[in-house]
Coordinates of C-alpha atoms and ligand atoms in Angstrom, one line a residue:
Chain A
X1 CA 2.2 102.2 -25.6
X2 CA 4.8 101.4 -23.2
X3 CA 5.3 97.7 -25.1
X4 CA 5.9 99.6 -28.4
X5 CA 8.2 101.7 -27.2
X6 CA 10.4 98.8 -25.9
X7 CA 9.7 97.0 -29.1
X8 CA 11.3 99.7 -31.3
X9 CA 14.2 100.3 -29.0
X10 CA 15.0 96.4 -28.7
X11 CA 14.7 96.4 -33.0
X12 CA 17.2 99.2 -33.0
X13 CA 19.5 97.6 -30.9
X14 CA 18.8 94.1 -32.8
X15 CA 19.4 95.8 -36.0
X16 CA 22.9 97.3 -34.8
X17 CA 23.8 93.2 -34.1
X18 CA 22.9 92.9 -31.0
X19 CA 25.3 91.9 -27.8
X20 CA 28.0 91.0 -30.3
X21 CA 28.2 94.1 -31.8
X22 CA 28.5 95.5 -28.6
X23 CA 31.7 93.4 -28.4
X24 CA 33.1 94.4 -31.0
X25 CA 32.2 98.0 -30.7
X26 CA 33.6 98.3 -26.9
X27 CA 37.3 97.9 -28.0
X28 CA 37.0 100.8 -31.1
X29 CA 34.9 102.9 -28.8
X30 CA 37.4 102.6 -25.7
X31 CA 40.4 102.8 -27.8
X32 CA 38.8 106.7 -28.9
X33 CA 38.2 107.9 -25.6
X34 CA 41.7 107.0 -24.7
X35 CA 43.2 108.4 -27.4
X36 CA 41.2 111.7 -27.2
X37 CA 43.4 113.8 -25.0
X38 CA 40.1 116.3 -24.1
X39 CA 38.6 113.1 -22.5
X40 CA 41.2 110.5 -21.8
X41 CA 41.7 111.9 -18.3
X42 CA 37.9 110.6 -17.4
X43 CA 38.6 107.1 -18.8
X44 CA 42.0 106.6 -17.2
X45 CA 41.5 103.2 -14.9
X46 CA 44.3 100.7 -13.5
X47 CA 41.3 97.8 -13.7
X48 CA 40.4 98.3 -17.9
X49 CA 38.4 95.5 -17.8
X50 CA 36.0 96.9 -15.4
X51 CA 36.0 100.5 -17.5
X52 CA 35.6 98.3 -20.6
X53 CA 32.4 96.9 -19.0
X54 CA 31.3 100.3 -18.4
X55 CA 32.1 101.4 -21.8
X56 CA 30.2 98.4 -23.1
X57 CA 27.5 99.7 -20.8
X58 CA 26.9 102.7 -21.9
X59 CA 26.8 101.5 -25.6
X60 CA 24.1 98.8 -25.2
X61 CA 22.2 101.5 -23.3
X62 CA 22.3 104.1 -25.9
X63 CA 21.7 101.5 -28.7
X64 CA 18.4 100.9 -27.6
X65 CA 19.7 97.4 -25.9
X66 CA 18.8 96.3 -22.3
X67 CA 19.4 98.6 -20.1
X68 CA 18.7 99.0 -16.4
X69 CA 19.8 102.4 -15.7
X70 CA 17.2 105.1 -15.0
X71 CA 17.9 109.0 -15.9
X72 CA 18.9 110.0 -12.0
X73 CA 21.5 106.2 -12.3
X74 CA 22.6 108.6 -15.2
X75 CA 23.1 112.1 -12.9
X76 CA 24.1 110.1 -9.8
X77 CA 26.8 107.7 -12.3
X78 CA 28.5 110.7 -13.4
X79 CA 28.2 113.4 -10.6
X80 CA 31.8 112.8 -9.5
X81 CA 32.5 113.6 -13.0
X82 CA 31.2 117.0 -13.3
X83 CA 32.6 118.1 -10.1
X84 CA 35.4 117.7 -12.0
X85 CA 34.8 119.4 -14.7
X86 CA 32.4 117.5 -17.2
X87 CA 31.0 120.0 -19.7
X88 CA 29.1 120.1 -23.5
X89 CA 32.4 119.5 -24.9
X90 CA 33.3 116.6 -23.3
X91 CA 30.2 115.0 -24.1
X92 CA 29.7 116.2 -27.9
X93 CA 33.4 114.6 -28.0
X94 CA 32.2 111.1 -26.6
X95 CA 29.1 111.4 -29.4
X96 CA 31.3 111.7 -32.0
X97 CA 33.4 108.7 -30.6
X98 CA 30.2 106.9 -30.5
X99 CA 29.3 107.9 -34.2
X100 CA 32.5 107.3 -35.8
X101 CA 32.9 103.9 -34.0
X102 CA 29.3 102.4 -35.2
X103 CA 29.9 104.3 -38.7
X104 CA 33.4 102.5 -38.6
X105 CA 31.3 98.8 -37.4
X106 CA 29.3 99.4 -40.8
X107 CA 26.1 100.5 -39.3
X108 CA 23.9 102.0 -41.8
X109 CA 23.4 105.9 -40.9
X110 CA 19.9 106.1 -40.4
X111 CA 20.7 103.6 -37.1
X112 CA 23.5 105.8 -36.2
X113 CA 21.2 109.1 -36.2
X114 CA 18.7 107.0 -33.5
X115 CA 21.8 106.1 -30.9
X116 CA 22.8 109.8 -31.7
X117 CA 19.3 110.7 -30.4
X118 CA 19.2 108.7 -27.5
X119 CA 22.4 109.7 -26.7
X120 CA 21.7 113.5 -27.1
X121 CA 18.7 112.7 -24.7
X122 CA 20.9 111.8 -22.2
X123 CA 22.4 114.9 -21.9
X124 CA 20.7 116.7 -19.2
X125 CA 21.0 114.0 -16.9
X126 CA 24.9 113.3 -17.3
X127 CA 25.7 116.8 -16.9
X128 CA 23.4 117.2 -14.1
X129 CA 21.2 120.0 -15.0
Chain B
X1 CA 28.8 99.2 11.2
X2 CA 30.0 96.1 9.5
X3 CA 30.8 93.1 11.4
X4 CA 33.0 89.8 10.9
X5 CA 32.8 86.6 12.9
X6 CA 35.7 84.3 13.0
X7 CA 36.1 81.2 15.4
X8 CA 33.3 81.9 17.6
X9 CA 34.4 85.9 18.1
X10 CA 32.9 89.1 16.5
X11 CA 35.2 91.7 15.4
X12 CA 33.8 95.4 14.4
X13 CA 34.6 97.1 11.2
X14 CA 35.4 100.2 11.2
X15 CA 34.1 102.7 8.3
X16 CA 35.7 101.8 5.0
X17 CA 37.7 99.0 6.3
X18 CA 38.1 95.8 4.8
X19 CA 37.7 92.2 6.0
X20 CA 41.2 91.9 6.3
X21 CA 42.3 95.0 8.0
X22 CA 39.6 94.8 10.8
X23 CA 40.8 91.9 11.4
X24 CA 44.6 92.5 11.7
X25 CA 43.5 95.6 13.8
X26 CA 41.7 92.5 15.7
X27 CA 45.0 90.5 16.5
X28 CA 44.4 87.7 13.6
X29 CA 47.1 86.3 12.1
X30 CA 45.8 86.7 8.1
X31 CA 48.0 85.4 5.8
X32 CA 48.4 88.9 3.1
X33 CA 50.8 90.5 0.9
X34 CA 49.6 93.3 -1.5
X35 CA 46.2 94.3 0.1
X36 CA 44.8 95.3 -3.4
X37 CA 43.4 92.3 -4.5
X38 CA 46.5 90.8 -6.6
X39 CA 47.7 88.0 -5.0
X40 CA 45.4 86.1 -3.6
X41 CA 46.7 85.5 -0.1
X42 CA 44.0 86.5 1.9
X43 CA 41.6 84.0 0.4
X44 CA 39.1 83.8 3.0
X45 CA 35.9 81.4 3.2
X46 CA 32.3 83.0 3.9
X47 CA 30.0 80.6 5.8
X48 CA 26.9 83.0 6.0
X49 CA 26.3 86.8 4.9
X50 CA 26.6 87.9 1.8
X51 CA 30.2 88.7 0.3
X52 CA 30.2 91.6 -2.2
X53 CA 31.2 90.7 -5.9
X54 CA 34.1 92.6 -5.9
X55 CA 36.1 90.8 -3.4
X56 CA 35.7 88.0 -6.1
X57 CA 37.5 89.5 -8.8
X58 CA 39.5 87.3 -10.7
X59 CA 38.9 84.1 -8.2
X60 CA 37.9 80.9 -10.1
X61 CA 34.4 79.8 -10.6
X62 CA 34.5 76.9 -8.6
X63 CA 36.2 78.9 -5.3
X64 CA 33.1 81.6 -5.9
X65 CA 30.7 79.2 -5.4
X66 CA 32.2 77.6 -2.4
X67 CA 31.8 81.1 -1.0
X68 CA 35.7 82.1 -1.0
X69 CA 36.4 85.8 -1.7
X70 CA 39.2 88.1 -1.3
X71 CA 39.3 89.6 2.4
X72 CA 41.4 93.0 1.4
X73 CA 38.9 93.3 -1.2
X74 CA 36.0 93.1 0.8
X75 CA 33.8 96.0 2.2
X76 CA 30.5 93.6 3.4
X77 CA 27.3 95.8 3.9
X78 CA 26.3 93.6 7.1
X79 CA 27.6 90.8 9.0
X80 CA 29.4 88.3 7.3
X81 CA 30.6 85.2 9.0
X82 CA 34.0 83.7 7.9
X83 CA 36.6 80.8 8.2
X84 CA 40.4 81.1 7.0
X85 CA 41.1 79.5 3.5
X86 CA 41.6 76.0 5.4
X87 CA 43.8 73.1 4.3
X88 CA 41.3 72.0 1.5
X89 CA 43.0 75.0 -0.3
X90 CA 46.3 74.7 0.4
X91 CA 49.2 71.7 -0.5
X92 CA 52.3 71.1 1.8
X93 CA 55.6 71.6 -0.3
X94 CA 59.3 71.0 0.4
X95 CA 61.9 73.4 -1.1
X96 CA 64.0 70.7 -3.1
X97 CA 66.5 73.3 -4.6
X98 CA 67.6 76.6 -4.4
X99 CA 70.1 77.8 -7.1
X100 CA 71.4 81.3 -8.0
X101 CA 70.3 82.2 -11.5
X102 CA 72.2 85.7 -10.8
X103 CA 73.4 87.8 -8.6
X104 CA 69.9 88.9 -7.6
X105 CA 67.4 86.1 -8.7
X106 CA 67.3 82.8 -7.1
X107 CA 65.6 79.5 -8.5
X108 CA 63.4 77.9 -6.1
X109 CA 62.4 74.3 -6.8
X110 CA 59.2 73.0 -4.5
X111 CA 58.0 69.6 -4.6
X112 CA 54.5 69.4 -3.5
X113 CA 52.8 66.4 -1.4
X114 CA 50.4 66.2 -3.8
X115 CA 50.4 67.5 -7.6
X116 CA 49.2 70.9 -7.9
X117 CA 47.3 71.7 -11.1
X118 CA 48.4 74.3 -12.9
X119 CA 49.3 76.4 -16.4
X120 CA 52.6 77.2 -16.9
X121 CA 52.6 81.3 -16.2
X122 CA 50.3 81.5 -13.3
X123 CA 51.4 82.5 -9.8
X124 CA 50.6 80.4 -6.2
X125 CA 51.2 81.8 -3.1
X126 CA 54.0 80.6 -0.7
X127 CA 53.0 80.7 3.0
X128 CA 55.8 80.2 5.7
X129 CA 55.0 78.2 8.7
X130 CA 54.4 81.7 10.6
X131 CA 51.9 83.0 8.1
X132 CA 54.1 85.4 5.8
X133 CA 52.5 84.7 2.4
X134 CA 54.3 86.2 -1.1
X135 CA 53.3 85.1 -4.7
X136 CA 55.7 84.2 -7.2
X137 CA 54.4 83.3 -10.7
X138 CA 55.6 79.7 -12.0
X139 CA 58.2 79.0 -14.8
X140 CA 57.8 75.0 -14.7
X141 CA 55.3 73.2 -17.3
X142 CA 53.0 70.9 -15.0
X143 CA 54.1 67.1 -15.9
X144 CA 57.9 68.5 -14.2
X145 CA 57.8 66.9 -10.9
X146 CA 59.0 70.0 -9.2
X147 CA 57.2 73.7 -9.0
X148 CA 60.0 76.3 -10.7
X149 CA 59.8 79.9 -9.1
X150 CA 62.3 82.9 -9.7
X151 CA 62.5 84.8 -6.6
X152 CA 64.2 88.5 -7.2
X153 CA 66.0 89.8 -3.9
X154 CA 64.5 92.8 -2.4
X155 CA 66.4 95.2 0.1
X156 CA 64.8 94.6 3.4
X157 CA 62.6 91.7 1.8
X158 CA 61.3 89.2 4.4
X159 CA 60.6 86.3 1.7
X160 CA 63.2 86.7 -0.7
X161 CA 65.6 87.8 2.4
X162 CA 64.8 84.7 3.8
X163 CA 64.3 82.4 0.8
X164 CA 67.9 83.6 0.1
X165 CA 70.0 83.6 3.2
X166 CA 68.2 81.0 5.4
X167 CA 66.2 78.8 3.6
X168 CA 67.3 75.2 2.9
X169 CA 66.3 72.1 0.3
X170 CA 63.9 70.2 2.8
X171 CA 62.6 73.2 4.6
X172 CA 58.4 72.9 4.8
X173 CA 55.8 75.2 2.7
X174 CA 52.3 75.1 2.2
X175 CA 51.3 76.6 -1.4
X176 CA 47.9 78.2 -2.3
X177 CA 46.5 78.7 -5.8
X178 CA 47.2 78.3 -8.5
X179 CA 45.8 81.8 -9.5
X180 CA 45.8 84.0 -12.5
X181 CA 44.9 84.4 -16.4
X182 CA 48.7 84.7 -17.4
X183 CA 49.1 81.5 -19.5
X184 CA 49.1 80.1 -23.1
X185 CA 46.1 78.4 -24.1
X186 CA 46.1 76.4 -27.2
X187 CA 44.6 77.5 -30.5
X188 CA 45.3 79.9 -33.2
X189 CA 48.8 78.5 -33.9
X190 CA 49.8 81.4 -36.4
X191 CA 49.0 84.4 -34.4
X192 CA 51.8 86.3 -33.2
X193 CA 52.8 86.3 -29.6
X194 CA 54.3 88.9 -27.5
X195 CA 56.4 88.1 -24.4
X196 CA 57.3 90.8 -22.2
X197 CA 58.6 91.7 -18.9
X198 CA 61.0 93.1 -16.4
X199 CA 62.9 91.5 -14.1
X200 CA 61.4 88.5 -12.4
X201 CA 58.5 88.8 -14.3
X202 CA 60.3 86.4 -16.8
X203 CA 59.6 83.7 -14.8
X204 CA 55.5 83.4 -15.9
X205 CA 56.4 84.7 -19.7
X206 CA 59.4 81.8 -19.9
X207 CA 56.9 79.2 -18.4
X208 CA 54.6 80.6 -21.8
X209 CA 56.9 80.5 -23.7
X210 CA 58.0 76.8 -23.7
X211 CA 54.1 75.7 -23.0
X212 CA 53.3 77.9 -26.8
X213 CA 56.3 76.0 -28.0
X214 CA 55.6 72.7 -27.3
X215 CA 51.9 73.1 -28.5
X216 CA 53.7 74.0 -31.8
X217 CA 53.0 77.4 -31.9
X218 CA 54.1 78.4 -35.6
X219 CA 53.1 82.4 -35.2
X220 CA 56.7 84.3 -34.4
X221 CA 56.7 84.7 -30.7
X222 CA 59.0 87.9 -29.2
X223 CA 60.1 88.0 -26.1
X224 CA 61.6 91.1 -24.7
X225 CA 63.4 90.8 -21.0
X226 CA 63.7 94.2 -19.2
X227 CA 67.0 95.0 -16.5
X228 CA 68.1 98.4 -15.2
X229 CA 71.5 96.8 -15.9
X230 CA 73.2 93.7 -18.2
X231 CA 73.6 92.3 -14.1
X232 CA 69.9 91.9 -14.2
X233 CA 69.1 89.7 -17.1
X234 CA 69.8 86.3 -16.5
X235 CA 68.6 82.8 -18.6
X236 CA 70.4 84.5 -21.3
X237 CA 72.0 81.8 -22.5
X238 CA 69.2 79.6 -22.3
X239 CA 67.2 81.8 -24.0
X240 CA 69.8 81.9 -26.7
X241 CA 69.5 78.4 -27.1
X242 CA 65.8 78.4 -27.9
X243 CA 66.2 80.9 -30.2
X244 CA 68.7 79.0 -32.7
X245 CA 66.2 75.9 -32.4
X246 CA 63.1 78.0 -32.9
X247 CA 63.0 80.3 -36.3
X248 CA 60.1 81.6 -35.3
X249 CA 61.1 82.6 -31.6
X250 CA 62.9 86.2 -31.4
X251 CA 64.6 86.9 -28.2
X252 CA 65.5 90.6 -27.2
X253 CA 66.9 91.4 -23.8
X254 CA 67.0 95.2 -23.2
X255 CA 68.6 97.1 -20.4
X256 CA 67.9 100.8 -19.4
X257 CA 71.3 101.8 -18.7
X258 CA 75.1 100.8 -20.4
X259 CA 77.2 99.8 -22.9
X260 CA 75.8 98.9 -26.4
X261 CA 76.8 95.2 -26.6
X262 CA 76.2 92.2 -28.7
X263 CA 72.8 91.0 -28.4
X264 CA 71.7 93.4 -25.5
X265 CA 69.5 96.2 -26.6
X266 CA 70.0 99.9 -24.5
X267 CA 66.7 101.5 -24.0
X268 CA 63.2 101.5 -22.7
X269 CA 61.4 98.7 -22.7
X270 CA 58.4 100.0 -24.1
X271 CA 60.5 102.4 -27.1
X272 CA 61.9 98.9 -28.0
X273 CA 58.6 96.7 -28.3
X274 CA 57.5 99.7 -30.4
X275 CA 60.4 99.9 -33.1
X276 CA 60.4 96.0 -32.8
X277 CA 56.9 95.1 -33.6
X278 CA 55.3 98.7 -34.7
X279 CA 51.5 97.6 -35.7
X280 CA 50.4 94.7 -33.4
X281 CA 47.1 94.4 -34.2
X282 CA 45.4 91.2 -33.7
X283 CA 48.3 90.3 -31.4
X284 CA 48.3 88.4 -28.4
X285 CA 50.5 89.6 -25.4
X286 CA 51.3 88.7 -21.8
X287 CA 53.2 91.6 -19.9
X288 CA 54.5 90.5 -16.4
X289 CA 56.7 92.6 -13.9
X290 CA 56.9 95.5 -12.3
X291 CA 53.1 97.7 -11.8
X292 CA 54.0 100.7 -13.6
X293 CA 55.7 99.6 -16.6
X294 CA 53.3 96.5 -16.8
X295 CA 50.1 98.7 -16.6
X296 CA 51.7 101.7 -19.3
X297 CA 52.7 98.9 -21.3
X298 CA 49.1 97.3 -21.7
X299 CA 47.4 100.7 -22.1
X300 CA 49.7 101.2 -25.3
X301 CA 49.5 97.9 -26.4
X302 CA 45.9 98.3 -26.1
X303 CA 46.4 102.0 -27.8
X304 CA 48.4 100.1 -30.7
X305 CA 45.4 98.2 -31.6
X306 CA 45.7 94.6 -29.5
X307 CA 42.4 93.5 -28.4
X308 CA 41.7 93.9 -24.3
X309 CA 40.7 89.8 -24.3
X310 CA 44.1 89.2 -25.9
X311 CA 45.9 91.0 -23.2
X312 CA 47.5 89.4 -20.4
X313 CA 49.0 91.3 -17.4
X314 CA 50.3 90.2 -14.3
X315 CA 51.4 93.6 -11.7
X316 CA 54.0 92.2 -9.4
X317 CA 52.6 94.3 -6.5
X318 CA 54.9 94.5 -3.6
X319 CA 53.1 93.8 0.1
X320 CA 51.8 96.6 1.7
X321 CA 51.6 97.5 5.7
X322 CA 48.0 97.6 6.8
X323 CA 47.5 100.7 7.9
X324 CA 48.0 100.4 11.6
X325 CA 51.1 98.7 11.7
X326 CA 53.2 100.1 9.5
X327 CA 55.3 96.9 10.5
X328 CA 55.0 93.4 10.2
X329 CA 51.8 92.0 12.1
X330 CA 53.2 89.8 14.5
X331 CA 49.9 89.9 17.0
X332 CA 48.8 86.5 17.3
X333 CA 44.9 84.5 17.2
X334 CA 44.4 84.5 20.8
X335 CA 45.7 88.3 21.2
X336 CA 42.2 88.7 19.7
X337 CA 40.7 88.6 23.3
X338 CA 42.2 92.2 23.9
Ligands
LIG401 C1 50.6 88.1 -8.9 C2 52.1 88.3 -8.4 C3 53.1 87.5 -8.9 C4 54.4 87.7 -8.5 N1 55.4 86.9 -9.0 C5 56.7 87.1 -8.6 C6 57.7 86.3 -9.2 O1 57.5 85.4 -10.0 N2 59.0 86.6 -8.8 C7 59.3 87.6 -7.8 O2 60.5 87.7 -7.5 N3 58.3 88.3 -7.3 C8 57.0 88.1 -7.6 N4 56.0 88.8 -7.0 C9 56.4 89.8 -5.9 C10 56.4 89.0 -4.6 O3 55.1 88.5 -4.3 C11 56.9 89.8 -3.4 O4 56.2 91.0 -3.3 C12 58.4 90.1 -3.5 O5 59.1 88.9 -3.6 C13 58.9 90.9 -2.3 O6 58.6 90.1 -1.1 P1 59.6 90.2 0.2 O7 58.8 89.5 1.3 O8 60.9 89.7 -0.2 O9 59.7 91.7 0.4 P2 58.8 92.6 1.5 O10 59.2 92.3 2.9 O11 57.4 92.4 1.1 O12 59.2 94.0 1.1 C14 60.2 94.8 1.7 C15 59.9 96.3 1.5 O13 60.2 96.5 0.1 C16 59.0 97.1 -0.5 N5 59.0 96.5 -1.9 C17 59.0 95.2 -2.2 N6 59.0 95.1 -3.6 C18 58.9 96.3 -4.1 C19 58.9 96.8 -5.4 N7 58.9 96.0 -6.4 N8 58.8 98.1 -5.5 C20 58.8 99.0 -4.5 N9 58.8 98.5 -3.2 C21 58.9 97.2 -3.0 C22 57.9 96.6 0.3 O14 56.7 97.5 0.2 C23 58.5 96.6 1.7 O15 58.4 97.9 2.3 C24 54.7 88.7 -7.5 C25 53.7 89.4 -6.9 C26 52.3 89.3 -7.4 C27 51.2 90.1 -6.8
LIG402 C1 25.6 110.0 -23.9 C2 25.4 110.1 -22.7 C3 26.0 109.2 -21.7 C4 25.4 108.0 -21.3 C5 24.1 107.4 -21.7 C6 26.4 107.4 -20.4 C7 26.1 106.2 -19.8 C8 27.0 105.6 -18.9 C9 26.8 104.3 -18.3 C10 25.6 103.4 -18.5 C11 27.9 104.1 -17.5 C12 28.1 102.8 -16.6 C13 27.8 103.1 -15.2 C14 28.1 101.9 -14.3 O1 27.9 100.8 -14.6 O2 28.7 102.2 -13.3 C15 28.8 105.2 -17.6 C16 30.0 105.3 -16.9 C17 30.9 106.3 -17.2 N1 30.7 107.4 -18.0 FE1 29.1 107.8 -19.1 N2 27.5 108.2 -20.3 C18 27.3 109.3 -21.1 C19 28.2 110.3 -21.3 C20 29.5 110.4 -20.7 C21 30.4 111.4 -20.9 C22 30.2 112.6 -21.8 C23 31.6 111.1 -20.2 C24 32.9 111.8 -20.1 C25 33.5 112.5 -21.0 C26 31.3 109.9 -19.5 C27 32.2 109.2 -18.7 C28 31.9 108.1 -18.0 C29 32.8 107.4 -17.1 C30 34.3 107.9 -16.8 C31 32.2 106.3 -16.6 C32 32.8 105.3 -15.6 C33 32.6 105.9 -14.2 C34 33.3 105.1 -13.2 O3 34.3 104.5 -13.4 O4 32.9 105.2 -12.0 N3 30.0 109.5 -19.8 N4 28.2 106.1 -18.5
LIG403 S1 44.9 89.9 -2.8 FE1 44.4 90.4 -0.7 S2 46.4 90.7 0.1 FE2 46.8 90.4 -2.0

């Protein structure tokens, strides 16, 4: 059961492209958040290339890639983040980042709909409820 | 609690502290300038415990390995056992000139004992005979036999005061580095280049410059010098020069405040870049200089489209007082017994 489960994720992820689409997604998807005044002020960082890690992070996990964070890494990760403020808007803005950045990368929609489900799952956790 | 062992003694960390400021509170002389893992001065060597990954940000492969890390930088979990970056690490150097290149930047020439390897564009560290270490980013291509630096005064500033007003060709060094991603590396000869800076943080971007020349860099290559005031700019002539042999090298210096003049832009740095070269996509950009402006700079640049691996910064962060002193640390080793 457990196997099969990893088997589909790793497929999802290995039909998106893999690590290098994850490259090449990291830059579009950062470049969004930044841009997106309701979230920038989460994202702001003097070291980038350590929030650009974390960016690229968070994409692999919710492509279905390797991942080693659990669901509490998840609450824990972004707990200083909801004490100030983090709400369902802020995250329903960072899933439509995350769509229009793989929609942008040319991955077919069905693909997109799974990361938008994984992503959705996550929900709970990073808001910490 | 933490603990760090140097020369035989064991010195106590206090919550949050790093390597380098228990060790200052200690009474060690550590040579350190900007405390926020920048400049490279505090390169300490680990000879057992385990050194946290973060206080090996930005070090070379080869100085990871041997167990060097960044002592301001690093917040051990347990007892960590430590030597001072050593000789292996550092090369005797003479000052062999010292030449005004304005009012406020001086050109320092060093000729090392032994040749340094280096890219034009990255920074060493200069360390006095009593300890005080600065870095200052390196204009000269490697086959010159001398190291070129441009050292801006600062008020009060006890390297550039001294480098100045004392200093003298002959006077003794030691050097530690080289350090830092700020240089030109070969490849993708039509891809256009952005050069930009404020004050001395022409010195790494001219190095660049004449390193992505040589290679035959085709791509147009901007270079935009920032002053508060015309008095600030300097190499303007040089850079002139360049220009009328180069078609594809474009020279703007800018100041903040003044006169409109022939060949001297009025107005932000950062307003100019963006009228100058408005989509810079695909781009590749070193930004040297003052924190703020080089850290804004690089978020809009980034913003604008270039690529984060194409993007080169180097923050000229001033030194700061560990928190204790407030002053210049002028305990000494064997004050540690107190
Ligand atoms: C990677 C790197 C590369 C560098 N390259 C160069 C270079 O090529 N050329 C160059 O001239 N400098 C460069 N610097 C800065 C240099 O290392 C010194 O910080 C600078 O020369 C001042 O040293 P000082 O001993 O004269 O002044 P200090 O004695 O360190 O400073 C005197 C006082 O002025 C304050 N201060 C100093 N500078 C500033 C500042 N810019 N803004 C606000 N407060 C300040 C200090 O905090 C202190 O209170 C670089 C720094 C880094 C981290
Ligand atoms: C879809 C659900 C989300 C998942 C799966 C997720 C996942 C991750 C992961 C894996 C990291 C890297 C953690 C690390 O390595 O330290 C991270 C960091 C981060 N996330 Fe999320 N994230 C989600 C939603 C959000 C939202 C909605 C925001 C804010 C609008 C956000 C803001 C951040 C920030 C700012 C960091 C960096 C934290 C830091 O620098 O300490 N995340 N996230
Ligand atoms: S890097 Fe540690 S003092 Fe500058």
């Amino acid at each position: 059961m457990s196997t099969n489960v990893a088997e589909k994720k790793s497929s999802l992820y290995e039909q998106i492209g893999g690590e290098p689409a994850m490259e090449a997604a990291v830059d579009l998807f950062y470049r969004k958040v930044l841009s997106d005044e309701r979230i920038s002020h989460f994202f702001e960082d003097v070291d980038m290339e350590r929030q650009s890690a974390k960016q690229k992070a968070f994409l692999t996990m919710v492509c279905g890639g390797p991942s080693a964070y659990s669901g509490k890494d998840m609450r824990k990760g972004h707990a200083h983040l909801v004490q100030r403020g983090l709400n369902d808007t802020h995250f329903d803005a960072v899933v439509e980042h995350l769509s229009a950045t793989l929609l942008e990368l040319g991955v077919a929609k069905p693909l997109v709909e799974q990361v938008l489900a994984i992503a959705g799952g996550a929900r709970a956790d990073v808001l910490d409820r | 609690m933490a603990r760090v062992k140097l020369e035989g003694q064991w010195y106590g960390l206090d919550e949050g502290e790093s390597v380098l400021d228990g060790l200052l509170r200690g009474g060690v002389r550590v040579p350190h300038s900007c405390r926020a893992g920048a400049c490279q001065s505090c390169l300490m060597r680990a000879e057992g415990g385990a050194v946290p990954a973060k206080a090996q940000v930005g070090l070379k492969e080869t100085l990871k390995a041997r167990g060097y890390f960044l002592s301001c930088a690093c917040h051990p979990e347990g007892d960590l056992e430590v030597a001072g970056a050593g000789a292996e690490l550092r090369v005797p150097a003479r000052i062999a000139t010292l030449e005004r290149l304005s009012d406020s930047v001086l050109c320092v020439r060093l000729r090392p004992e032994k040749p340094l390897e280096y890219r034009a564009g990255q920074y060493v560290s200069l360390i006095r005979a009593d300890g005080l270490a600065r870095s200052y980013s390196l204009a000269s291509q490697p086959h010159e036999d001398t190291l070129e630096l441009h050292v801006r005064r600062t008020a009060g500033g006890r390297m550039s005061g001294w480098l100045f007003d004392e200093a003298r060709p002959g006077d003794a060094l030691e050097l530690q580095g080289p350090a830092g991603e700020c240089f030109y590396v070969p490849g993708r000869p039509e891809q256009p280049l952005l050069l930009a800076g404020t004050g001395t943080g022409l010195a790494p971007l001219y190095g660049i410059l004449q390193d992505a020349l040589s290679h035959g860099h085709t791509g147009p290559i901007w270079l935009f010098h920032g002053a508060l005031e015309p008095s600030g700019l300097y190499l303007v002539e040089e850079l002139r020069a360049l220009q009328s042999c180069y078609s594809q090298f474009q020279y703007r210096p800018c100041v903040l405040k003044g006169q409109e003049r022939v060949g001297v832009t009025v107005g932000a740095l950062d307003a100019v870049i963006k009228e100058a070269c408005p989509r810079p996509a695909g781009w590749r950009a070193w930004l040297c200089g003052d924190p703020s402006l080089v850290l804004s700079l690089r978020k809009k640049l980034f913003l604008a489209g270039l690529s984060l691996k194409d993007l080169h910064a180097d923050a000229f962060l001033p030194s700061t007082p560990p928190p204790q002193e407030g002053v210049e640390v002028s305990g000494r080793a064997s004050d540690a017994s107190r």
